[in-house]
Coordinates of C-alpha atoms and ligand atoms in Angstrom, one line a residue:
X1 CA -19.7 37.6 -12.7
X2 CA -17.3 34.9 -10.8
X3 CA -17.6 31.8 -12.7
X4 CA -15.6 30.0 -9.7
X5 CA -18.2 31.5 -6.4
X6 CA -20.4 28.5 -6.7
X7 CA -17.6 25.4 -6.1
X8 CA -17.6 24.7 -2.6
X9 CA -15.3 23.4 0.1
X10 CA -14.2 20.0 0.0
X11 CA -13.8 18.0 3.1
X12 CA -10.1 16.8 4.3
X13 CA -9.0 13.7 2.9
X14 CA -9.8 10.7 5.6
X15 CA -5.8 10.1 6.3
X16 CA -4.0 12.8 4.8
X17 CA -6.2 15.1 6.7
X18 CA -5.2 13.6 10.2
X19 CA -2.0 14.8 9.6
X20 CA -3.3 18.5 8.6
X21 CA -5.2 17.9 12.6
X22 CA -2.2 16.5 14.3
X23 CA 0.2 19.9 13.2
X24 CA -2.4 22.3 14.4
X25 CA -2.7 20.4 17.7
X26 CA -0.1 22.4 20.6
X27 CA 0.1 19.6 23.0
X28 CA 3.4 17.8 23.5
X29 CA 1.4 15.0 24.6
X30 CA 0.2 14.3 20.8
X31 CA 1.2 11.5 18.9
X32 CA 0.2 10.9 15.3
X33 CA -1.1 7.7 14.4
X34 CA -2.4 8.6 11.3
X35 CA -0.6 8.6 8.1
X36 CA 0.9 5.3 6.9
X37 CA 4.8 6.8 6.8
X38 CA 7.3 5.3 9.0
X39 CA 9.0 6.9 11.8
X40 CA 11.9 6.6 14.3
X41 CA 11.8 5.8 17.7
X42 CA 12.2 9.6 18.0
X43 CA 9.1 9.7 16.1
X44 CA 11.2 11.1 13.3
X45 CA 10.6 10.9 9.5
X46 CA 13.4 8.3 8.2
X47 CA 15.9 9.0 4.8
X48 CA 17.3 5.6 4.5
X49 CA 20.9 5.9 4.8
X50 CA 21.3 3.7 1.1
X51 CA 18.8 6.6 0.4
X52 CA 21.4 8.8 0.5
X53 CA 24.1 7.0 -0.4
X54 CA 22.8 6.2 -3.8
X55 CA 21.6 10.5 -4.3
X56 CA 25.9 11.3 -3.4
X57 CA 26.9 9.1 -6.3
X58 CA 24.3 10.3 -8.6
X59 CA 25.5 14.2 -7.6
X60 CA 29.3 12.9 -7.9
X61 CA 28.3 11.5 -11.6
X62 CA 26.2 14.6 -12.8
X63 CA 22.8 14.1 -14.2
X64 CA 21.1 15.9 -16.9
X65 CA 17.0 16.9 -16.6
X66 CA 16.0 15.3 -20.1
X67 CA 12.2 14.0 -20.4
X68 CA 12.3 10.4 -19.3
X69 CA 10.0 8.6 -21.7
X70 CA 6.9 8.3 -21.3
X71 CA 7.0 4.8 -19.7
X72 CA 9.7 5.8 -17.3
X73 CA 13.3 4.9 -16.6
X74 CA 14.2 1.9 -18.7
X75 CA 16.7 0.7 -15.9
X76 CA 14.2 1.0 -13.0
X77 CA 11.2 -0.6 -15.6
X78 CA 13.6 -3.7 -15.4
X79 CA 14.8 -3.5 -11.6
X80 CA 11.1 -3.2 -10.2
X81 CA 9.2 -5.9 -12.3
X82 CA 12.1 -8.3 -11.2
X83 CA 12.0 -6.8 -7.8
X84 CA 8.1 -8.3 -7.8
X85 CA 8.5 -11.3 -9.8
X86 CA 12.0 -12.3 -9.6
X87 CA 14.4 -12.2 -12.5
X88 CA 14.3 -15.7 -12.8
X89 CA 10.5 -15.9 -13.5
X90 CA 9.4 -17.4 -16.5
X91 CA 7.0 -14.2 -16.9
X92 CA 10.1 -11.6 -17.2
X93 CA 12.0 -14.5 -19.2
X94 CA 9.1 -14.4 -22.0
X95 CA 8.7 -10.6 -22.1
X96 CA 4.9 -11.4 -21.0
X97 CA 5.3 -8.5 -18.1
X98 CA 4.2 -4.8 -19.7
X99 CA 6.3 -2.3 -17.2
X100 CA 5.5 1.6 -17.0
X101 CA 6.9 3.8 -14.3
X102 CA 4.1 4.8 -12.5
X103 CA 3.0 8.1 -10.2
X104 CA 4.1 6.2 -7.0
X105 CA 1.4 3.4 -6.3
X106 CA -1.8 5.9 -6.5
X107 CA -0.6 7.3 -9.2
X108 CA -0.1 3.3 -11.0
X109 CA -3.5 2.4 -9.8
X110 CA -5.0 5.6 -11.7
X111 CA -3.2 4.8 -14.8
X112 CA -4.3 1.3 -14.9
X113 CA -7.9 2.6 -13.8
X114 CA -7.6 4.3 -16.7
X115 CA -6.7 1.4 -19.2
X116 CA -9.9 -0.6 -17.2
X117 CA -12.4 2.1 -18.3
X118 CA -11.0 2.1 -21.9
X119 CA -10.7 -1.4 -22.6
X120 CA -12.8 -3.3 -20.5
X121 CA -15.9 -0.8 -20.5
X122 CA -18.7 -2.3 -17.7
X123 CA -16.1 -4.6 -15.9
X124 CA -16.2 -4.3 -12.3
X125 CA -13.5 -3.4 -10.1
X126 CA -14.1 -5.7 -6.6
X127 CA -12.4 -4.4 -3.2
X128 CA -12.0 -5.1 -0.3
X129 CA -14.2 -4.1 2.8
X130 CA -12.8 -2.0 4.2
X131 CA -9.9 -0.8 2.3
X132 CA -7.1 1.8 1.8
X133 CA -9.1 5.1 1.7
X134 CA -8.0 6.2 -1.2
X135 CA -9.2 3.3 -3.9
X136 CA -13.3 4.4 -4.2
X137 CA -11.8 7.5 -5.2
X138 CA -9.6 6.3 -8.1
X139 CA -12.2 4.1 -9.5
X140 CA -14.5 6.6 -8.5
X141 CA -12.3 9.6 -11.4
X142 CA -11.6 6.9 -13.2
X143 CA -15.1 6.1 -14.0
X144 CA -14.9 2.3 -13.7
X145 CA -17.9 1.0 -11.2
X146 CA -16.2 -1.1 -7.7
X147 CA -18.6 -2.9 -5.3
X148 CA -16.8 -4.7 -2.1
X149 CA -15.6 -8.1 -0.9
X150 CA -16.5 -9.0 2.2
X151 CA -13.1 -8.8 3.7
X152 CA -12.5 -7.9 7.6
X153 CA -15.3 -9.7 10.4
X154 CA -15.5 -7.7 13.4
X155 CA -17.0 -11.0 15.1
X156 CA -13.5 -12.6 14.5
X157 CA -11.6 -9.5 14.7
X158 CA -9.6 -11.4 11.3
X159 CA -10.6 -12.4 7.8
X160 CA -14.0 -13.5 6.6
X161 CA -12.3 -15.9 4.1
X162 CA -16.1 -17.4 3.1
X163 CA -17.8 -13.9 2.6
X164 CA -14.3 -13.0 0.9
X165 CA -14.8 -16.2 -1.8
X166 CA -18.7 -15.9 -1.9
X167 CA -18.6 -12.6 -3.3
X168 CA -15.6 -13.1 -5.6
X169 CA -17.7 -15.9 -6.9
X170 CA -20.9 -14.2 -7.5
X171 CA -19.2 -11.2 -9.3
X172 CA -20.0 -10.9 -13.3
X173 CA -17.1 -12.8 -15.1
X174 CA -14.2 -10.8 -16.0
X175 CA -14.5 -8.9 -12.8
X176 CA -11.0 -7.4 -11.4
X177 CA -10.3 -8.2 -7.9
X178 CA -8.4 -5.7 -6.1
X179 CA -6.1 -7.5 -3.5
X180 CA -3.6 -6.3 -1.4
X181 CA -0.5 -8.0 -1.9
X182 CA 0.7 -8.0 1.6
X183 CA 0.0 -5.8 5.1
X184 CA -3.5 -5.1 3.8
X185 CA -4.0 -1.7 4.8
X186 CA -6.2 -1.1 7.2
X187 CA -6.9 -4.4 8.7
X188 CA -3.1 -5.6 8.9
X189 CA -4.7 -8.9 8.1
X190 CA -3.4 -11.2 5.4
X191 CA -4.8 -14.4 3.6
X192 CA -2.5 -17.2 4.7
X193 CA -1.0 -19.5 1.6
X194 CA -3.4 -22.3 1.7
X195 CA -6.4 -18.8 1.5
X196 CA -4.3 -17.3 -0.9
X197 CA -4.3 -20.7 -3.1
X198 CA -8.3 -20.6 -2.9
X199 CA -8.5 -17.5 -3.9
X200 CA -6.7 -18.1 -7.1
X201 CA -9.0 -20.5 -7.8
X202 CA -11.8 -19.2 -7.1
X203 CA -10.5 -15.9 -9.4
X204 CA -9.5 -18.4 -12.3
X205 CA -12.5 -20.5 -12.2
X206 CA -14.9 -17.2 -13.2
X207 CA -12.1 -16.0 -15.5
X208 CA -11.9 -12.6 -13.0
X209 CA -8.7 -10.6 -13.8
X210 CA -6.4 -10.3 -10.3
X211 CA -5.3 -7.0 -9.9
X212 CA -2.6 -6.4 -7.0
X213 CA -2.0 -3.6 -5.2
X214 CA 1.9 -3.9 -3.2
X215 CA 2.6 -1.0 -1.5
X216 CA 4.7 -2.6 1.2
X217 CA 6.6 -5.2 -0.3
X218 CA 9.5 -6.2 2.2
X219 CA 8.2 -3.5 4.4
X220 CA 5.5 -6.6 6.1
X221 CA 7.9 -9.1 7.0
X222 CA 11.3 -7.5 6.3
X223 CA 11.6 -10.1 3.1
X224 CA 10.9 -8.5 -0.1
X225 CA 11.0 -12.5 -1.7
X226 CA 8.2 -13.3 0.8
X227 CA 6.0 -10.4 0.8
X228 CA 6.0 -10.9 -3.1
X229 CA 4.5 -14.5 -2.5
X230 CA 1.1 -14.0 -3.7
X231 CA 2.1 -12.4 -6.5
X232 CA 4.1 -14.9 -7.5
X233 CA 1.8 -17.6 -6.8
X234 CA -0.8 -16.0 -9.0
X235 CA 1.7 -15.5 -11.8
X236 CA 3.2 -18.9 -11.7
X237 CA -0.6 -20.3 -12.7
X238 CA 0.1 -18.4 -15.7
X239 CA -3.0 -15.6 -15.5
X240 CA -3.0 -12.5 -16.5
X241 CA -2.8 -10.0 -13.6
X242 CA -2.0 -6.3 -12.7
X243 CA 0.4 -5.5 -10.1
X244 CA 0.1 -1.6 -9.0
X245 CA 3.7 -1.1 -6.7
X246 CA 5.2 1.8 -4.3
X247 CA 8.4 2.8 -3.3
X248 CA 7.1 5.1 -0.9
X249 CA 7.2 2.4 2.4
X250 CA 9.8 -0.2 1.7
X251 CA 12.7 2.9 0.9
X252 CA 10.8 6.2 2.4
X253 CA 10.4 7.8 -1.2
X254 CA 7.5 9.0 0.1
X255 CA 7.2 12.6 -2.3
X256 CA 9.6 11.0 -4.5
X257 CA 6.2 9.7 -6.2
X258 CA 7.9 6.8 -7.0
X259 CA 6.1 3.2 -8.3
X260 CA 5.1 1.1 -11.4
X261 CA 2.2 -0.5 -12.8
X262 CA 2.8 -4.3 -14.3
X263 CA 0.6 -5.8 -16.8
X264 CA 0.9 -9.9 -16.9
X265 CA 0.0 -10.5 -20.7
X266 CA -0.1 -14.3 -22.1
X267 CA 2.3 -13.4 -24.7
X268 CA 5.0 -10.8 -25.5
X269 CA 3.6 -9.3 -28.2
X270 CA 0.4 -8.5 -26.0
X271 CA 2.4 -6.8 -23.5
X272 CA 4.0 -4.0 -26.3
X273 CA 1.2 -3.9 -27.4
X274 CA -0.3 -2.5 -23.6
X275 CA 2.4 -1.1 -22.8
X276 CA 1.6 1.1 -26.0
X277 CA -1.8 2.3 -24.6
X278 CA -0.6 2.6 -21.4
X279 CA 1.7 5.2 -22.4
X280 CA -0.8 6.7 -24.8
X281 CA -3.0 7.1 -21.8
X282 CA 0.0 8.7 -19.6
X283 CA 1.3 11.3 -22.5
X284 CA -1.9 13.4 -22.1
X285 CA -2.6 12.7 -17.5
X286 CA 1.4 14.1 -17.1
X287 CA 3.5 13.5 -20.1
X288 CA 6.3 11.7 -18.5
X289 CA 7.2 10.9 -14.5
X290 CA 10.0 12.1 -12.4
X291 CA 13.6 10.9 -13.0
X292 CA 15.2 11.5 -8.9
X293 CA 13.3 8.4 -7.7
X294 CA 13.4 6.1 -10.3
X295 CA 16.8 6.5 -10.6
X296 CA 17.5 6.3 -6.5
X297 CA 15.6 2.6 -7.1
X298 CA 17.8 2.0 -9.7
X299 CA 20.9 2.8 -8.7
X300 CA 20.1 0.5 -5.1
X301 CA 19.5 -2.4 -7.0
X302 CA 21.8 -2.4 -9.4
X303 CA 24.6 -2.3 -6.6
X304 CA 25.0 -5.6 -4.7
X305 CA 26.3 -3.6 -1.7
X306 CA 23.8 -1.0 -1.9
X307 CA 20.5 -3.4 -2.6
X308 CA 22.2 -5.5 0.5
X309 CA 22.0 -2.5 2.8
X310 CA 18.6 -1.8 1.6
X311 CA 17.3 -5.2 2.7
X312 CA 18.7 -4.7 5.9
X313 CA 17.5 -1.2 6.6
X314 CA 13.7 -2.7 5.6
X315 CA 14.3 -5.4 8.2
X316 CA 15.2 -2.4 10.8
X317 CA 12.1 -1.1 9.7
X318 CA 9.9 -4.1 9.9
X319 CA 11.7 -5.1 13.3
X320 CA 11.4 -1.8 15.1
X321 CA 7.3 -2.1 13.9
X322 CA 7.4 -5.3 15.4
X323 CA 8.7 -4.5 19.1
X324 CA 6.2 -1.8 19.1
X325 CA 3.1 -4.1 18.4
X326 CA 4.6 -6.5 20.9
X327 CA 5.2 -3.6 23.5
X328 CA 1.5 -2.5 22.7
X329 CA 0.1 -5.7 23.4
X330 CA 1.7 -6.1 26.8
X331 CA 0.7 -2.6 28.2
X332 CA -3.3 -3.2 26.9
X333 CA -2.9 -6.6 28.1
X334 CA -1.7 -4.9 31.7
X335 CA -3.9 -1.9 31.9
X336 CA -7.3 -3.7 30.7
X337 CA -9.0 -5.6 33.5
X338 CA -12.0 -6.2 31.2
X339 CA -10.6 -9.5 30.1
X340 CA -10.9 -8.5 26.6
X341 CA -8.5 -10.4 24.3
X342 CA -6.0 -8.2 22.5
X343 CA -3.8 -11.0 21.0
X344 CA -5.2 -9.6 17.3
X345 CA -2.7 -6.6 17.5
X346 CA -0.1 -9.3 17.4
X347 CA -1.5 -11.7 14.3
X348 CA -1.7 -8.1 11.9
X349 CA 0.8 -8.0 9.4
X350 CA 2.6 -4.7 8.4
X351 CA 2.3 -1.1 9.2
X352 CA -0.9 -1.2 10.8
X353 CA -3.2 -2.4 13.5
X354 CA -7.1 -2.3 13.5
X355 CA -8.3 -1.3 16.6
X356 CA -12.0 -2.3 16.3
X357 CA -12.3 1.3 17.5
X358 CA -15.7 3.0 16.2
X359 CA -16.0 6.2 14.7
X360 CA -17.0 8.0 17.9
X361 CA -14.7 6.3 20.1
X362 CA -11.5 7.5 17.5
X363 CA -12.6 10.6 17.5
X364 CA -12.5 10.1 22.0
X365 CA -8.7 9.1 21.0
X366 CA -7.9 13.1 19.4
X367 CA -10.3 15.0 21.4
X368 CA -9.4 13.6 24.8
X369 CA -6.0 12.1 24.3
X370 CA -4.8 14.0 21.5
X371 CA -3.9 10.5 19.7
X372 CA -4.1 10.9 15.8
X373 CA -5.7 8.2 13.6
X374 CA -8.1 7.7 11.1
X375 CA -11.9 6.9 11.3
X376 CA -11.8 3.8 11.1
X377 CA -10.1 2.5 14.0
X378 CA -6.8 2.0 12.4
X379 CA -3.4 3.1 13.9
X380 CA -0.1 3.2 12.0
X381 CA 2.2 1.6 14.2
X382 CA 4.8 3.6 12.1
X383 CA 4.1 6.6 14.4
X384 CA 4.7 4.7 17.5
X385 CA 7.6 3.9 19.8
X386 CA 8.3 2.1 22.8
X387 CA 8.4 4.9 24.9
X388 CA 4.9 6.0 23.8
X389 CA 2.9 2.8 24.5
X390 CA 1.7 2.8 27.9
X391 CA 0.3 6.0 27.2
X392 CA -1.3 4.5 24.4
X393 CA -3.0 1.5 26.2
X394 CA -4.0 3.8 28.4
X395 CA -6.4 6.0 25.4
X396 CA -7.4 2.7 24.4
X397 CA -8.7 1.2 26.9
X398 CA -10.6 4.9 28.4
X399 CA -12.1 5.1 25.0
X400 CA -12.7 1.1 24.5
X401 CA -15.0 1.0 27.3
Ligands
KET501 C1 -2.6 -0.1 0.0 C2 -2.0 1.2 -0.5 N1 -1.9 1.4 -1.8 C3 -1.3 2.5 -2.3 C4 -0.9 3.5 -1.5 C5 -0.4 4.8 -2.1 O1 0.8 5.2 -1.7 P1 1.8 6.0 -2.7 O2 2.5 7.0 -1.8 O3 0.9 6.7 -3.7 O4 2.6 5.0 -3.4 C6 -1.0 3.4 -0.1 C7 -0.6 4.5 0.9 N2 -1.1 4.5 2.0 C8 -0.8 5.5 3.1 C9 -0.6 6.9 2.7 C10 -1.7 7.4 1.8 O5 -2.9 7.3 2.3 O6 -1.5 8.0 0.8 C11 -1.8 5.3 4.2 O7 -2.7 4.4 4.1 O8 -1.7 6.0 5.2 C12 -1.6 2.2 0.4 O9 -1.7 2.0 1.8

């Protein structure tokens, strides 16, 4: 008898499915807006060129394929938490920051899931609504219970600050809030610094545990110091906090599986002594994580010259992003005769815009216009180019209306 006959078929992930669509489809016209992973104005996947500057020296020196430890590669442990904090914060100074390489940023945000639903069993994880697609699921395996923040207000077409604090404040106590760090994904729309301050206080006042996820820091504004501003903010009031990062954006280590989870403890001796279970929770989910990436991180900013071309390249990125949101604007702002006001494309922050497009009306996008993107309305701008944006306008304003 075949014990595996009754598991059935399991639908295709919400984003990385689009991309399964978009190969199938045969028309040139197609253009995939899907995916969050950046692309050239040829629409080509990007290698940055430090990227593979950093791989020749590390073939030129030779490297061995030991185990890494469990937590990771002590160099990048130490490049990435100063990376987020800066190596000047008081919070790397005093050893209070518990570093372990993580599985990229899902793969961070499972492991600390997984300290959550040992250590703090009952708490809450909060998120944000909507949010990246792939967070009820991680929660969801990790068996720790989420509920949602308001977040995005279709009304406003931007952020529903009072619903966002209401709900934080009427969580249990010791709740985590899930925040995005910076170019929350899928809205594109950020707190400002005055928000950001209330929502600190709001989190401090009902002792609620702020838990960051920064997946595109300097990939938002081209300024890895600035795009690590609320972290910093939150950390310099002295809280605890977890920061969940990627490298998979800001320097295209996209399979590299590249990122690290950060534990904010009030002392030193609290954070060995996380750091402990968070590697006693790693040994038995994969053992140990991959060496390449960490050590491409590494290697970039350990080198002056290297981590200098590395800014500039995410500035490139972030710029190109940029022109194409401007270039986007215009042609909807041309081709609609509605009146309708599309200046939000050009407040979002980051890698994405939220269209306001419903479910039926994306779906009008691929069948019609064999534009690929998610669900929910949003459109990496990643996938986009100049060249591509009339035709774009034109999809979104036959399917708008
Ligand atoms: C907010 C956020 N957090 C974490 C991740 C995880 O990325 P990783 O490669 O595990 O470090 C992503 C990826 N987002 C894009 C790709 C994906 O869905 O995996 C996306 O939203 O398209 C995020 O957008």
């Amino acid at each position: 008898v075949s014990r595996f006959e009754g598991i059935t078929m399991a639908p295709p992930d919400p984003i990385l499915g689009v991309s399964e669509a978009f190969k199938a489809d045969t028309d040139e016209r197609k253009l995939n807006l899907g995916v969050g992973a950046y692309r050239t104005e040829e629409l080509q996947p990007y290698v940055l060129k430090v990227v593979k500057k950093a791989e020749n020296l590390m073939l030129e020196r030779g490297e061995n394929k030991e185990y890494l430890p469990i937590e990771g590669l002590v160099a990048f442990n130490k490049a990435t938490a100063e990376l987020l904090f800066g190596a000047d914060n008081p919070v790397i100074k005093q050893q209070r920051v518990a570093t372990v390489q993580g599985l990229s940023g899902t793969g961070s945000l499972r492991l600390a899931a997984a300290l959550i639903e040992r250590y703090f069993p009952g708490a809450k994880v909060l998120i944000s609504s909507p949010t990246w697609g792939n967070h009820k699921n991680i929660f969801n395996d990790a068996r720790v219970p989420w509920s949602e923040y308001r977040y995005y207000d279709p009304k406003t077409v931007g952020l529903d600050f009072e619903g966002m604090i209401a709900d934080i404040k009427d969580a249990p106590e010791g709740s985590f809030i899930l925040l995005h760090g910076c170019a929350h994904n899928p809205t594109g729309i950020d707190p400002t610094p005055e928000q950001w301050e209330k929502i600190a206080d709001v989190i401090q006042k009902k002792n609620h545990i702020p838990f960051f996820d920064v997946a595109y820091q300097g990939f938002a504004s081209g300024s890895l110091d600035a795009d690590a501003g609320s972290v910093r903010l939150f950390a310099a009031r002295g809280m605890e906090l977890l920061v969940a990062q990627s490298y998979s954006k800001n320097l295209g280590l996209y399979a590299e599986r590249i990122g690290a989870i950060n534990v904010v403890c009030s002392t030193a001796d609290a954070a060995t002594r996380v750091k402990s279970q968070l590697k006693r929770l790693a040994r038995p989910m994969y053992s140990n994580p991959p060496v390449h990436g960490a050590k491409i991180v590494a290697n970039i900013v350990s080198d002056p010259a290297l981590f200098n071309e590395w800014k500039a390249e995410m500035e490139m990125m972030a710029g190109r992003i940029k022109n194409v949101r401007q270039k986007l604007y215009d042609s909807l702002s041309a081709k609609d005769k509605s009146g309708k006001d599309w200046s939000f494309i050009l407040k979002q922050i980051g890698m994405f815009s939220f269209t306001g497009l419903s479910k039926t009306q994306s779906e009008n996008m691929t069948n019609k216009w064999h534009v690929y993107m998610t669900k929910d309305g949003r459109i990496s701008l990643a996938g986009l180019n100049l060249a591509k944006c009339e035709d774009l306008a034109d999809a979104i304003v036959d399917s708008y209306h």
